[in-house]
mmCIF file of C-alpha atoms in Angstrom:
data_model
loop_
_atom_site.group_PDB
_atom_site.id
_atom_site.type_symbol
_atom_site.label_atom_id
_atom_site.label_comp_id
_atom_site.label_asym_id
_atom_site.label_seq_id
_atom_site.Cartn_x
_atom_site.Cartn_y
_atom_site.Cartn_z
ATOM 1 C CA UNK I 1 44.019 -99.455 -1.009
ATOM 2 C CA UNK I 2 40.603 -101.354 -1.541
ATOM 3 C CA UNK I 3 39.730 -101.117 -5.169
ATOM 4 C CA UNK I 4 35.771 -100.727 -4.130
ATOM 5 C CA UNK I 5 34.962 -97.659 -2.392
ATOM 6 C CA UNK I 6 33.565 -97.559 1.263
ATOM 7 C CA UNK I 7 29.523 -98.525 0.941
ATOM 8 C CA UNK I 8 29.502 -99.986 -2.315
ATOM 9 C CA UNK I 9 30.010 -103.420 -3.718
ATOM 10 C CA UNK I 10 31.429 -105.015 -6.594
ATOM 11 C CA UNK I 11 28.521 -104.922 -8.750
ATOM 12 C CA UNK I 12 26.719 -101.827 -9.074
ATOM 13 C CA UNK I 13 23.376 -102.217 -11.387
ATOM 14 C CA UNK I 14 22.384 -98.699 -13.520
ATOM 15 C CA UNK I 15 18.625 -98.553 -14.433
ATOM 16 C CA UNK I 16 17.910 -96.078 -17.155
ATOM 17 C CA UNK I 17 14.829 -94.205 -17.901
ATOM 18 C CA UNK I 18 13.451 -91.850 -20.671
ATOM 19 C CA UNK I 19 12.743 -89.037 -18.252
ATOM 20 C CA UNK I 20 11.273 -90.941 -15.367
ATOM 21 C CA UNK I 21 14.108 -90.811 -13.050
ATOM 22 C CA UNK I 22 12.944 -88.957 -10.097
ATOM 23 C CA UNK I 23 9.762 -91.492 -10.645
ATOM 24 C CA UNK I 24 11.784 -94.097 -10.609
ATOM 25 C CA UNK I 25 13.927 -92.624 -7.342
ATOM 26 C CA UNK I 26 10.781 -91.974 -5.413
ATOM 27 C CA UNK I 27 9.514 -95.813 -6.157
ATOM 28 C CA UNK I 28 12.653 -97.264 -5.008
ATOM 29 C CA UNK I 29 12.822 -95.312 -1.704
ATOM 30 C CA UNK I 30 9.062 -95.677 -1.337
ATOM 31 C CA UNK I 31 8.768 -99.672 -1.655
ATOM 32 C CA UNK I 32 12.636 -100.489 -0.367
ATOM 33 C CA UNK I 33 12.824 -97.998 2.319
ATOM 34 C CA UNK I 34 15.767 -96.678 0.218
ATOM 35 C CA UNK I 35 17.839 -93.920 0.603
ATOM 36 C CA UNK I 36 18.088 -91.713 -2.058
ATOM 37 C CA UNK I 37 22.327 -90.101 -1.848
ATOM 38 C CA UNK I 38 21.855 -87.891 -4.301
ATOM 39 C CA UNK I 39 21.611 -86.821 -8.239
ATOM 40 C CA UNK I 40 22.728 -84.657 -10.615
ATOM 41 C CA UNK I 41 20.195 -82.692 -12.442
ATOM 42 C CA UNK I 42 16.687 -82.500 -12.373
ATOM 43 C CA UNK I 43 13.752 -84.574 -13.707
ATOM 44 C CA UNK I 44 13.252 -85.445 -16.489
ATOM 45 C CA UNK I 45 17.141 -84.846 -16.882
ATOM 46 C CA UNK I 46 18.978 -86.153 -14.075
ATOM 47 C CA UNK I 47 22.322 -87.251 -15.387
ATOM 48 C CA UNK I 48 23.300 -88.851 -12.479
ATOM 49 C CA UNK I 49 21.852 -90.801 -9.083
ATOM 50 C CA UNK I 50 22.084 -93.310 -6.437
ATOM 51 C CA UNK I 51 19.810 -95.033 -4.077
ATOM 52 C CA UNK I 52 21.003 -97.206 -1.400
ATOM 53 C CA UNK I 53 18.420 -100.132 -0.939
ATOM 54 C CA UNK I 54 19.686 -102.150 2.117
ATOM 55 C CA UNK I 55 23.241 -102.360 2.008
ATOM 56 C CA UNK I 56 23.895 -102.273 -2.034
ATOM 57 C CA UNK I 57 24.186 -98.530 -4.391
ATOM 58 C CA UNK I 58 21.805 -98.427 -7.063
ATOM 59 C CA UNK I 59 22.671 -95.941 -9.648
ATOM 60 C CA UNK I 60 20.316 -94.575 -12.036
ATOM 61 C CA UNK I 61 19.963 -91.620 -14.853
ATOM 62 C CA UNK I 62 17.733 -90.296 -17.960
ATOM 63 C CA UNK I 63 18.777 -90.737 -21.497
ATOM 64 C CA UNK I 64 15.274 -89.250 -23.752
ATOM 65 C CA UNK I 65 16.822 -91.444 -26.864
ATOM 66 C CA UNK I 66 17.561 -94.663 -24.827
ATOM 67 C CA UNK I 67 15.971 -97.730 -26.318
ATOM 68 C CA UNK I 68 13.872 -99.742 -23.561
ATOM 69 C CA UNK I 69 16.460 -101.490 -21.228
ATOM 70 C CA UNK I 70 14.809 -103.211 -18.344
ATOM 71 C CA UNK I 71 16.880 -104.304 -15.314
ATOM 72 C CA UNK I 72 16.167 -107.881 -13.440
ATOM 73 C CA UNK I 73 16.848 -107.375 -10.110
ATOM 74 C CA UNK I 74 17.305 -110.028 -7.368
ATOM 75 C CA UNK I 75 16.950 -108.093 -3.397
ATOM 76 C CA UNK I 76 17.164 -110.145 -0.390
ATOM 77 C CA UNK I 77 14.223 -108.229 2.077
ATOM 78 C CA UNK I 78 13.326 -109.077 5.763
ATOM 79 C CA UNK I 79 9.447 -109.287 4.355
ATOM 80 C CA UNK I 80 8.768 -110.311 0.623
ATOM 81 C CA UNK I 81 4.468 -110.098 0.852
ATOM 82 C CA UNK I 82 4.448 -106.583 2.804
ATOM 83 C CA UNK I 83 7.162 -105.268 0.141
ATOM 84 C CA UNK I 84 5.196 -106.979 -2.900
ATOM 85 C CA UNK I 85 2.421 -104.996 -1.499
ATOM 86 C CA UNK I 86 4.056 -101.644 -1.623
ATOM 87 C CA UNK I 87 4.760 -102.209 -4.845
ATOM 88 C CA UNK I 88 1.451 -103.011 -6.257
ATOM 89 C CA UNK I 89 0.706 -100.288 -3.821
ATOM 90 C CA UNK I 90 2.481 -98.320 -6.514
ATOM 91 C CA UNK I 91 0.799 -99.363 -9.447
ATOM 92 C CA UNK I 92 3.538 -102.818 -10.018
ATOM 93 C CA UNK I 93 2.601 -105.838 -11.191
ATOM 94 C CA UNK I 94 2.743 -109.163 -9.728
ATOM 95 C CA UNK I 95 4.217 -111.595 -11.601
ATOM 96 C CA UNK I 96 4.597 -114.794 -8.712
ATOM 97 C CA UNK I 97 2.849 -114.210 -5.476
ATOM 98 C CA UNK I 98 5.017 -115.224 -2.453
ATOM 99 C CA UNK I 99 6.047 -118.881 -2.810
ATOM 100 C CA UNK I 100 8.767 -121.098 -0.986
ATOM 101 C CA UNK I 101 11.096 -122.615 -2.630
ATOM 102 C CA UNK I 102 13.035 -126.196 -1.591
ATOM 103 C CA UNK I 103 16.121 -124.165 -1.054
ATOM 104 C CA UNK I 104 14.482 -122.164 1.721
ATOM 105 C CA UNK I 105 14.005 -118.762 -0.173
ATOM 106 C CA UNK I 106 10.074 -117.218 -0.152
ATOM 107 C CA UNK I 107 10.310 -115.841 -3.810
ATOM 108 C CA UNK I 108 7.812 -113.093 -5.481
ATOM 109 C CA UNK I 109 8.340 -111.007 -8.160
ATOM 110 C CA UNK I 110 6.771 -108.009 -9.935
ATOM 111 C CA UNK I 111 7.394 -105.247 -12.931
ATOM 112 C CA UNK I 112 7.665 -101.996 -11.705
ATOM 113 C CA UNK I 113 5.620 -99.232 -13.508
ATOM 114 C CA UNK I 114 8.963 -98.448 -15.660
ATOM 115 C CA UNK I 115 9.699 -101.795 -17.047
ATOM 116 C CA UNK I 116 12.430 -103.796 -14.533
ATOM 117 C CA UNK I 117 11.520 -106.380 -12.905
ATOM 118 C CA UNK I 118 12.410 -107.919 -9.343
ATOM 119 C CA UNK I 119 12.702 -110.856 -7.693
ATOM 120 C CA UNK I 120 11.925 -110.190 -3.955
ATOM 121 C CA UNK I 121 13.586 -113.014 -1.761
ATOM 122 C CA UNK I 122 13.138 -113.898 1.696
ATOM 123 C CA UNK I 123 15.209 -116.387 3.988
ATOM 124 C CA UNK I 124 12.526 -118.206 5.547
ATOM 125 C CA UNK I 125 14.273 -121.733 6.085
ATOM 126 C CA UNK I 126 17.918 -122.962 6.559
ATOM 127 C CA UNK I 127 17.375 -126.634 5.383
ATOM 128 C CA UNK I 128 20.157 -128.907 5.937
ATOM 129 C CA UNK I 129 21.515 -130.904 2.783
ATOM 130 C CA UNK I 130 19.609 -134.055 3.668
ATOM 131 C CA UNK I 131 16.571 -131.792 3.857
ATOM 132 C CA UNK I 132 17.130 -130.340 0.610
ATOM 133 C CA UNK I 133 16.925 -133.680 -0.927
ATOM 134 C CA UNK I 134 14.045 -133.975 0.690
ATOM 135 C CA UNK I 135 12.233 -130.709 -0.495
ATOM 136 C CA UNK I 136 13.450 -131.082 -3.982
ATOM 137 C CA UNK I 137 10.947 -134.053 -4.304
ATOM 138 C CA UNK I 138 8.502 -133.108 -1.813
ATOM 139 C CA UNK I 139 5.281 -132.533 -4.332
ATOM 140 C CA UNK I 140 4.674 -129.184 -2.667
ATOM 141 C CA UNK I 141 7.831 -127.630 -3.492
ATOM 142 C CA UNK I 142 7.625 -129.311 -7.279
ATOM 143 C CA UNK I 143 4.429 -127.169 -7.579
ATOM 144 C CA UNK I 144 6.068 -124.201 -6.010
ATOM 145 C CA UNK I 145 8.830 -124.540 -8.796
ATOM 146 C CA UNK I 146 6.454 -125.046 -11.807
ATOM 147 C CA UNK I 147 4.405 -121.567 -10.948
ATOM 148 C CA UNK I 148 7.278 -119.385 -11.011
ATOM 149 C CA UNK I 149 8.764 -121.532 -13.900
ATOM 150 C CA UNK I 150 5.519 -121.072 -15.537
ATOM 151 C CA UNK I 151 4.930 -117.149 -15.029
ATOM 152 C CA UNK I 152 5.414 -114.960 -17.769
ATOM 153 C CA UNK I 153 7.907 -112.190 -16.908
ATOM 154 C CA UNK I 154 8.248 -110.557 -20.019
ATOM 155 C CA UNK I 155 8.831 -106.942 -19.877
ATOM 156 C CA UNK I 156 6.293 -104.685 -21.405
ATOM 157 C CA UNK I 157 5.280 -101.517 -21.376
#
């Protein structure tokens, strides 16, 4: 028997809201192309939901006394600028505009009208190790680390 159901994996991240599930649920599938597989209850009380954003469950439910959780979230997408742009789209804010990194990742990141914040990542280069070297002190990819070392991703709302 596997000990992780069919379609999920072995981390499963909960994001909590006061009330703004469905919000939150309609964001998600909006900006990710999600799928929503269903809830339990009805805004601004839904006890229970899932999303499936690419291949990975994201479960999510309101609790009106919570205290302010955000999530960080990490997604691998096959375009980090056109999904940044849905988000903003969607009243997010960018936090690092798309950026390459020496390790061959195109990074951006925002804070989603609810308070989590994501790291959009994009596989834009397979450098070999020697290259990697290479990009790690190539000036251009020092600058690229400073900016998103230097932005200030601090959740507010």
């Amino acid at each position: 028997m596997n000990v992780v159901p069919e379609g999920y994996h072995t981390v499963t991240p909960w994001l909590i809201t006061r009330g703004q599930t469905a919000e939150l649920i309609d964001f998600i599938t909006d900006v990710f192309d999600a799928t929503e597989l269903g809830r339990v209850g009805e805004a601004p009380n839904i006890g229970h939901a899932e999303v499936r954003v690419g291949d990975s469950v994201v479960m999510l439910f309101d609790v009106p006394d919570w205290p302010t959780t955000p999530a960080f979230l990490r997604l691998y997408v096959e375009d980090d600028a056109a999904t940044l742009r849905k988000a903003t789209a969607r009243n997010a804010t960018t936090i690092t505009e798309p950026t390459e990194m020496f390790w061959g990742d195109r990074v951006s990141r925002f804070a989603d009208p609810f308070g989590n914040l994501w790291w959009l990542h994009q596989r834009v280069a397979e450098p070999t190790e020697a290259e990697l070297n290479d990009r790690m002190r190539d000036p251009k990819f020092i600058e690229a680390m400073k900016y998103v070392q230097s932005a200030d991703f601090t959740p507010r709302r």
